[in-house]
Coordinates of C-alpha atoms in Angstrom, one line a residue:
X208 CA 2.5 -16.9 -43.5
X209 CA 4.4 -16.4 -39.9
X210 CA 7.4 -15.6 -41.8
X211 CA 5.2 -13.0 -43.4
X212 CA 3.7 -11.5 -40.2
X213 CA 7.5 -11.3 -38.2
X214 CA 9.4 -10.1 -41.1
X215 CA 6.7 -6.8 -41.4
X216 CA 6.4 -7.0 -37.4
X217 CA 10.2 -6.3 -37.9
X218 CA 9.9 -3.6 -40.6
X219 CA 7.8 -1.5 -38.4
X220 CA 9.9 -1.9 -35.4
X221 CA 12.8 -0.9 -37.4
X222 CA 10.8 2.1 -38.7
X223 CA 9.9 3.1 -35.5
X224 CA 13.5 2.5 -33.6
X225 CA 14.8 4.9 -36.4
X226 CA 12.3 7.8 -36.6
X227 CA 12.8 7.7 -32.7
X228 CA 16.6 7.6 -33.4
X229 CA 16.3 10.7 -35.3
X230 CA 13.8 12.6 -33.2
X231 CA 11.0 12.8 -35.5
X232 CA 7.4 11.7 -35.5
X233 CA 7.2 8.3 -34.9
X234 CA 4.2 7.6 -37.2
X235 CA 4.7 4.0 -37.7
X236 CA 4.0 3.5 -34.1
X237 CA 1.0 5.0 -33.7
X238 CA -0.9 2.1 -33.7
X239 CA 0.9 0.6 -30.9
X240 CA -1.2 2.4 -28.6
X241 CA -3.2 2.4 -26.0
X242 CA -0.2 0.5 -24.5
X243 CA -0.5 -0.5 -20.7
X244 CA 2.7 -2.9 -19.0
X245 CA 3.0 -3.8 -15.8
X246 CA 6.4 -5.6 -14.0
X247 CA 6.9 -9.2 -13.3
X248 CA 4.5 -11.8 -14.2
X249 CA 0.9 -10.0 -12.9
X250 CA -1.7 -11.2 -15.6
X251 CA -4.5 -9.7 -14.1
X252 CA -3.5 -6.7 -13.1
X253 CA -2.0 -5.8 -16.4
X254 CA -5.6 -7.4 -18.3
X255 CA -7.2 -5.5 -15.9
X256 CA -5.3 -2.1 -16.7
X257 CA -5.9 -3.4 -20.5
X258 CA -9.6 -3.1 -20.5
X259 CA -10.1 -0.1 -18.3
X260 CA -7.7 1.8 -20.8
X261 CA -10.2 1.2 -23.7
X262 CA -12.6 3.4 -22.3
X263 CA -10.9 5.0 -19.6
X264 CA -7.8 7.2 -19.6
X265 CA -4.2 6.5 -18.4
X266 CA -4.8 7.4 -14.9
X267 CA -7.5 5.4 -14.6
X268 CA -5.6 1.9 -15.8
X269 CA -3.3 2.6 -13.3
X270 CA -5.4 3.1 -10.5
X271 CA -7.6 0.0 -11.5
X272 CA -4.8 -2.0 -12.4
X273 CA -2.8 -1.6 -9.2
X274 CA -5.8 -1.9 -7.7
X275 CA -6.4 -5.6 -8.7
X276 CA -2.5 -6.7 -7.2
X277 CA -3.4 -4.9 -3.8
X278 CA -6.8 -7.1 -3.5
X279 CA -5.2 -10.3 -4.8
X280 CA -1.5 -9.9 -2.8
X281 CA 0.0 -10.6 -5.8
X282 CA 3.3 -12.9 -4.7
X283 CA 2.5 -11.5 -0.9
X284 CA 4.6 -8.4 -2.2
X285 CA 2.0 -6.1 -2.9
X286 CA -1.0 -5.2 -0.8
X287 CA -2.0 -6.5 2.7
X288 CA -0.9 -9.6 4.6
X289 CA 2.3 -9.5 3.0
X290 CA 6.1 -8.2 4.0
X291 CA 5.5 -7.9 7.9
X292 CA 8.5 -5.2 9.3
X293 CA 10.2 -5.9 12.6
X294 CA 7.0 -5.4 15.1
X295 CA 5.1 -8.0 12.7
X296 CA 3.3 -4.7 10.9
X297 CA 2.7 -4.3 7.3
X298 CA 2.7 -0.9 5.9
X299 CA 1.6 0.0 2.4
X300 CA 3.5 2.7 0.1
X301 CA 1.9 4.0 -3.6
X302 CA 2.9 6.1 -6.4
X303 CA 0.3 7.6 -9.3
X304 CA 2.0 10.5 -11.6
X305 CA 0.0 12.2 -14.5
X306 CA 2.7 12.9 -17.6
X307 CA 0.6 15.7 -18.5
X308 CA 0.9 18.3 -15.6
X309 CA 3.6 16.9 -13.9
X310 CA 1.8 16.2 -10.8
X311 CA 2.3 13.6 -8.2
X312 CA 0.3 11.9 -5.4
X313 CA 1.6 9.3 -3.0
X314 CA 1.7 7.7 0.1
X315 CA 4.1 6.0 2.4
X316 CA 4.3 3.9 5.3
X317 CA 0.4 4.4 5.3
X318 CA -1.0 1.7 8.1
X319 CA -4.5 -0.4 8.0
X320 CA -5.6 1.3 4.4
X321 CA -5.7 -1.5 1.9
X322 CA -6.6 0.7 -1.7
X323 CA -3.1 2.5 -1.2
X324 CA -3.1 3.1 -5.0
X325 CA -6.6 4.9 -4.6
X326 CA -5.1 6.9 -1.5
X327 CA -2.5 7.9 -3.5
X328 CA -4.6 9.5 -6.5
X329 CA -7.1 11.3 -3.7
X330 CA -3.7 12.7 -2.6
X331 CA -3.0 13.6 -6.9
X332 CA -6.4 15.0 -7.2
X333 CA -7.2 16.6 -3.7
X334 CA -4.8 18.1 -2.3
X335 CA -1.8 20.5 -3.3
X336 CA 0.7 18.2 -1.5
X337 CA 2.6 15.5 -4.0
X338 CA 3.1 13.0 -0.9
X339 CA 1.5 12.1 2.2
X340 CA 2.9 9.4 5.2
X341 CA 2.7 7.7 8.1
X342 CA -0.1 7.7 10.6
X343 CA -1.0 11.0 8.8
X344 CA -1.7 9.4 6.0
X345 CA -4.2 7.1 7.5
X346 CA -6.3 9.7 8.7
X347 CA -6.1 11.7 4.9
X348 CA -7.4 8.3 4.1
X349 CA -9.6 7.9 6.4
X350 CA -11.4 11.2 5.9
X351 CA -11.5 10.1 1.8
X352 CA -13.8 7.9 2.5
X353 CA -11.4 5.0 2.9
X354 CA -12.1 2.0 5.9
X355 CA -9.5 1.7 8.2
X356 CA -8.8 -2.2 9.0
X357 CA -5.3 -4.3 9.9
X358 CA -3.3 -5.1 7.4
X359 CA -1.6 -8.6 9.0
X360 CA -3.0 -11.9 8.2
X361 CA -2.3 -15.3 9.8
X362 CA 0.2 -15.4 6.9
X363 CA 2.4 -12.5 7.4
X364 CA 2.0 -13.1 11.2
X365 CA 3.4 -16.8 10.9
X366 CA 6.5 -15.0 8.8
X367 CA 7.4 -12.8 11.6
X368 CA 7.4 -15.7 14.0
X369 CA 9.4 -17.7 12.3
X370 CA 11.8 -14.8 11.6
X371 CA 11.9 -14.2 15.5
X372 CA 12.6 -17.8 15.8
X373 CA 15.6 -17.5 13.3
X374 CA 17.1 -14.7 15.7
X375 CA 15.8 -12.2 13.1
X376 CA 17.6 -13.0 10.2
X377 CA 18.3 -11.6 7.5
X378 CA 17.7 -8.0 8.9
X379 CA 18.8 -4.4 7.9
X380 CA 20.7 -3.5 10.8
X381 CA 24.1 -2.4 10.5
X382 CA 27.3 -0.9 12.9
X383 CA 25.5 -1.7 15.8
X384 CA 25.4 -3.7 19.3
X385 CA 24.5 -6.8 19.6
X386 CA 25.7 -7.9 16.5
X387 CA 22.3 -7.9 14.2
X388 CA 23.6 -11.3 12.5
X389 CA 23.2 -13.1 15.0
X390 CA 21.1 -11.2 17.7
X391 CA 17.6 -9.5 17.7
X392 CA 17.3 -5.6 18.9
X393 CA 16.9 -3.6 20.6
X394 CA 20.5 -1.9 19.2
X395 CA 22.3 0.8 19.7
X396 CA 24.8 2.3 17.6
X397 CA 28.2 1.2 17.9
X398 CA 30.1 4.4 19.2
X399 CA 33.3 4.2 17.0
X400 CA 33.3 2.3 14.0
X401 CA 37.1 1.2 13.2
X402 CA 35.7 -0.3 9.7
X403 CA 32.8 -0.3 8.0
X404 CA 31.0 -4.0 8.8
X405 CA 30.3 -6.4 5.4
X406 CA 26.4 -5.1 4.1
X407 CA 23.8 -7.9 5.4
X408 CA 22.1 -6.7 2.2
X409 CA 23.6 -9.0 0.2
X410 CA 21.1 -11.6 1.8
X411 CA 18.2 -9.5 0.5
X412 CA 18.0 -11.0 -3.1
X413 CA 15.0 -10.2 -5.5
X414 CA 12.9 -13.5 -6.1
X415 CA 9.4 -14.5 -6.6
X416 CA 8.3 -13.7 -3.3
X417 CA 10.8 -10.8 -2.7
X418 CA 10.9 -7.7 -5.1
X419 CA 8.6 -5.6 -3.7
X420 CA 6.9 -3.7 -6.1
X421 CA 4.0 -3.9 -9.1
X422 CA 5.1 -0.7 -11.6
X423 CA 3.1 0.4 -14.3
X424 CA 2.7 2.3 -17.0
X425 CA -0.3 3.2 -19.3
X426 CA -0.9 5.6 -22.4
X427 CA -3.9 6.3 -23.5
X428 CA -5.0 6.3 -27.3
X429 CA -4.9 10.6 -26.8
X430 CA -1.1 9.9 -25.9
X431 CA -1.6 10.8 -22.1
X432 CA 1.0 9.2 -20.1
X433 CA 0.9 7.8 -16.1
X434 CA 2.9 5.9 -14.2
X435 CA 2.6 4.5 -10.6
X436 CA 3.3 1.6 -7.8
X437 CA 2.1 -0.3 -5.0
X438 CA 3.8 -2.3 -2.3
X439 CA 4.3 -3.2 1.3
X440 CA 8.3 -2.9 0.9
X441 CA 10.7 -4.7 2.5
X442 CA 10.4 -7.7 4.0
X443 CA 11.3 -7.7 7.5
X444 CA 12.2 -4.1 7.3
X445 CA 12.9 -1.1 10.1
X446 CA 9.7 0.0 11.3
X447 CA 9.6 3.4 9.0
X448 CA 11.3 2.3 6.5
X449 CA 10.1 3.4 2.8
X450 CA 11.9 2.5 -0.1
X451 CA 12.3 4.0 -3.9
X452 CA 8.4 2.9 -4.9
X453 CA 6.7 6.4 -3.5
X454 CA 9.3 8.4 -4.6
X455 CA 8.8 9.8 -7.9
X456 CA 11.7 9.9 -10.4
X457 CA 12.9 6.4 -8.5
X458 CA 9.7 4.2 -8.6
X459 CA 8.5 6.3 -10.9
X460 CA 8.6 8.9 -13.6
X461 CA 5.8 10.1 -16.4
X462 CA 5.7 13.0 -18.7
X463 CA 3.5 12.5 -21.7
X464 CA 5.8 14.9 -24.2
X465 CA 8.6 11.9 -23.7
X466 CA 7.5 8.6 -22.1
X467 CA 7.8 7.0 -18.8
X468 CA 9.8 4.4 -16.9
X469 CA 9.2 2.2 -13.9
X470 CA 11.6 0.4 -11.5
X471 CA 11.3 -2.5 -9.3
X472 CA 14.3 -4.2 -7.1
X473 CA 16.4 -3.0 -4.1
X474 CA 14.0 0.2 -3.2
X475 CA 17.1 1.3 -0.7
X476 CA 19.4 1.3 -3.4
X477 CA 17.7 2.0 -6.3
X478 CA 16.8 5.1 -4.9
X479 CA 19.5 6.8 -4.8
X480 CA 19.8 6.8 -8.5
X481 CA 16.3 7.9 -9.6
X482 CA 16.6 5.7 -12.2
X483 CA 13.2 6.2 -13.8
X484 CA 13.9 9.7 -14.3
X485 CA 17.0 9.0 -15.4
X486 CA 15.7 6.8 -18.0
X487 CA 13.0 9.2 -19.6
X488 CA 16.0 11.8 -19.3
X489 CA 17.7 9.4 -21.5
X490 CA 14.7 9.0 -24.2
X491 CA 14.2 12.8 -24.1
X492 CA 17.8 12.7 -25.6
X493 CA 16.7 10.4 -28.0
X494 CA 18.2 7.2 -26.4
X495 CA 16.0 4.0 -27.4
X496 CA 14.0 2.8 -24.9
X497 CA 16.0 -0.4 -24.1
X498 CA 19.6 1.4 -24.0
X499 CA 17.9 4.0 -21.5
X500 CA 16.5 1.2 -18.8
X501 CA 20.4 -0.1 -19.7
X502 CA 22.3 2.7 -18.8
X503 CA 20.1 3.7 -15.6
X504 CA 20.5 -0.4 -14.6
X505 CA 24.4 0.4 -15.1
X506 CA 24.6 4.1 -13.0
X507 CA 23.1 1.5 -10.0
X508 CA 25.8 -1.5 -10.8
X509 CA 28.8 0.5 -11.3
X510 CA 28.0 1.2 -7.1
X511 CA 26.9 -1.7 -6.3
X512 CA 27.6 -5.1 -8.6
X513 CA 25.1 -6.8 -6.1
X514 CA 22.0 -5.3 -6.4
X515 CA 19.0 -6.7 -7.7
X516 CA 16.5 -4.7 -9.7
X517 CA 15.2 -3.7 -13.2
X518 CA 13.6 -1.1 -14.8
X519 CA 11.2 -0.8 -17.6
X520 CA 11.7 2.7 -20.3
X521 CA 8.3 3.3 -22.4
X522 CA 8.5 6.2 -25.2
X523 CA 5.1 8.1 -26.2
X524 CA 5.0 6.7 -29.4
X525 CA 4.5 2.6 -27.8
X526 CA 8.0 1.3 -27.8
X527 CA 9.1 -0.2 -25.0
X528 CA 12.3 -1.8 -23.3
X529 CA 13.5 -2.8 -20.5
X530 CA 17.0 -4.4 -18.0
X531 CA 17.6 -5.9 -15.1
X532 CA 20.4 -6.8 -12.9
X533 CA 21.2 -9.6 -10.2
X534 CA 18.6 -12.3 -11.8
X535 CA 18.6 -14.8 -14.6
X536 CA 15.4 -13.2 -16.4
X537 CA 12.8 -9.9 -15.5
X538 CA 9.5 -10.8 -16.6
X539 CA 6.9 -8.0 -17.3
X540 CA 3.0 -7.7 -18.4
X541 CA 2.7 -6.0 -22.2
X542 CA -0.7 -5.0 -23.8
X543 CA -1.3 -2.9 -26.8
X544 CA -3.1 -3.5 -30.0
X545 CA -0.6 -5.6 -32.2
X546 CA -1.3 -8.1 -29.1
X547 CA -5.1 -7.6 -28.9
X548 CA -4.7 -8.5 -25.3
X549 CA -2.0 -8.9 -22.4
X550 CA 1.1 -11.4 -22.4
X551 CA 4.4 -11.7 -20.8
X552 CA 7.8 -11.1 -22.1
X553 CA 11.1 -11.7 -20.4
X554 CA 14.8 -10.1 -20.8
X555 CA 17.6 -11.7 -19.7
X556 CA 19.4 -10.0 -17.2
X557 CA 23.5 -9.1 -17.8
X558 CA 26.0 -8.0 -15.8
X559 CA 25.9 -4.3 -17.3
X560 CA 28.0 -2.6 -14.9
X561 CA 32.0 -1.6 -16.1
X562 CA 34.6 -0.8 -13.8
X563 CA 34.5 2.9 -12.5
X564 CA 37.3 5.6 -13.5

């Protein structure tokens, strides 16, 4: 009977990878929606984004789904008390993106507002602005309806301690005086740089209580498409600092006549690649969902080998993929209806990148 089940499991995936390979209707697939996922291993935030999609539309399991990481601190990496910066502060940074008008809303470095990912749609649905920050932010909020409180807890006070104890290391600083391996600031720049110094950020790896980001994606049963984040960034991070998860087309990317594709990792590097808009660039094409989170995981790696990060490609019609590089495995958070439910899957993560020319 299981042999059964996975070998027509397999006949519609294969039906599905080529109707997508050709660029025609995926039929087969229509059943593999409503579809939320969400990155790493965030149970309740993806069941949550599960149910609220039954009823509710795309936007709305992303805003509730996010929602349910930023209460609980899932892994101390998104939400409050989590990822103090250098003063012992922890900032907040969201994403929401509606796939069928294109439009954005987001804040970053927003301070003592917890519901970031609610911040962020108010900014999607009331205002003509795609991103909002800083203090400024705050106030939007604040004027939303949203209560202003700190953001620290005893826990992400004790981390910042101990991190002054260790003479602030790791940190982000780079070219300047004192030497930042060694040394807390203040700094100030070194005045001629004779070469450039080895990257500290080779001590920032992604782990369990390190990778910044939840991602998701939702499409509803009408084939609407949304995409957004929520994080407090860095750990131990520039005061300022905001990283790829506000930034649409990096952390990012929806648009409900293609797909949408979320990243998570090394927000200062990944950045500079927009790889999720890379990635739905890539489906548009009529690359698979898998080989598009490949290649924009390989435009990062052929720059930098090191990085840590991953990214997850959905296409309209339900199929998903996703790649990583610079850990063993990426776990993510699937539902749809051949899974009547949520569970995790894994990839394993390669070494994708291939010499430049």
């Amino acid at each position: 009977m299981t042999l059964v089940i996975v070998t027509m499991r397999s006949m519609v995936q294969f039906t599905c990878l080529l109707a997508l390979l050709l660029l025609l209707n995926p039929s087969p697939c229509r059943g593999q929606l409503p579809l939320v996922i969400t990155t790493w291993r965030f149970v309740n935030a993806g069941e949550e984004g599960w149910r609220t999609i039954q009823n509710g539309s795309s936007l709305d399991a992303i805003e509730k789904g996010c929602s349910v990481c930023e209460i609980e601190q899932c892994d101390g990496t998104v939400g409050y008390g989590g990822s103090p910066d250098e003063t012992g502060e922890t900032t907040l940074d969201s994403l929401i993106m509606d796939g069928n008008t294109m439009n954005v809303g987001a804040v970053a470095a927003i301070r003592r507002i917890k519901n970031v990912i609610s911040v962020a749609r108010k900014v999607l649905e009331n205002t003509a602005h795609s991103m909002i920050a800083g203090d400024l932010a705050t106030k939007f909020a604040v004027e939303m309806g949203f209560k202003e409180e700190s953001l620290s807890t005893s826990t992400s006070i004790d981390i910042w301690q101990k991190w002054l104890e260790k003479t602030c290391q790791p940190n982000f600083w780079e070219n300047v005086t004192p030497n930042p391996k060694t040394n807390c600031g203040p700094y100030t720049p070194i005045r001629k740089i004779t070469k450039k110094t080895k990257s500290l950020r080779n001590k920032y790896k992604i782990g369990s209580e390190n990778h910044d980001t939840i991602s998701m994606i939702a499409i509803d049963i009408h084939g609407s498409v949304a995409a957004g984040t929520s994080t407090n960034g860095a750990r131990h991070k520039i005061p300022g600092r905001v990283g790829d998860s506000p930034l649409v087309g990096s952390g990012a990317y929806a648009d409900s006549t293609v797909g949408a594709a979320v990243a998570t990792g090394d927000g200062d590097v990944m950045l500079r690649f927009v790889p999720s808009f890379l990635a739905v660039e890539e489906m548009r094409r009529g690359t698979t969902p898998s080989e598009a989170a490949r290649m924009a995981i390989v435009r990062i790696a052929q720059v930098y080998p090191s990085f840590s990060g991953a990214v997850i490609a959905v296409h309209k019609s339900g199929i998903y993929g996703a790649a990583c590089h610079g850990m063993k495995e990426f776990p993510f958070v699937i539902g749809n209806p051949s899974i009547d439910g949520v569970h995790i899957e894994s990839v394993t993560c390669t070494e994708p990148y291939v010499t430049k020319t």
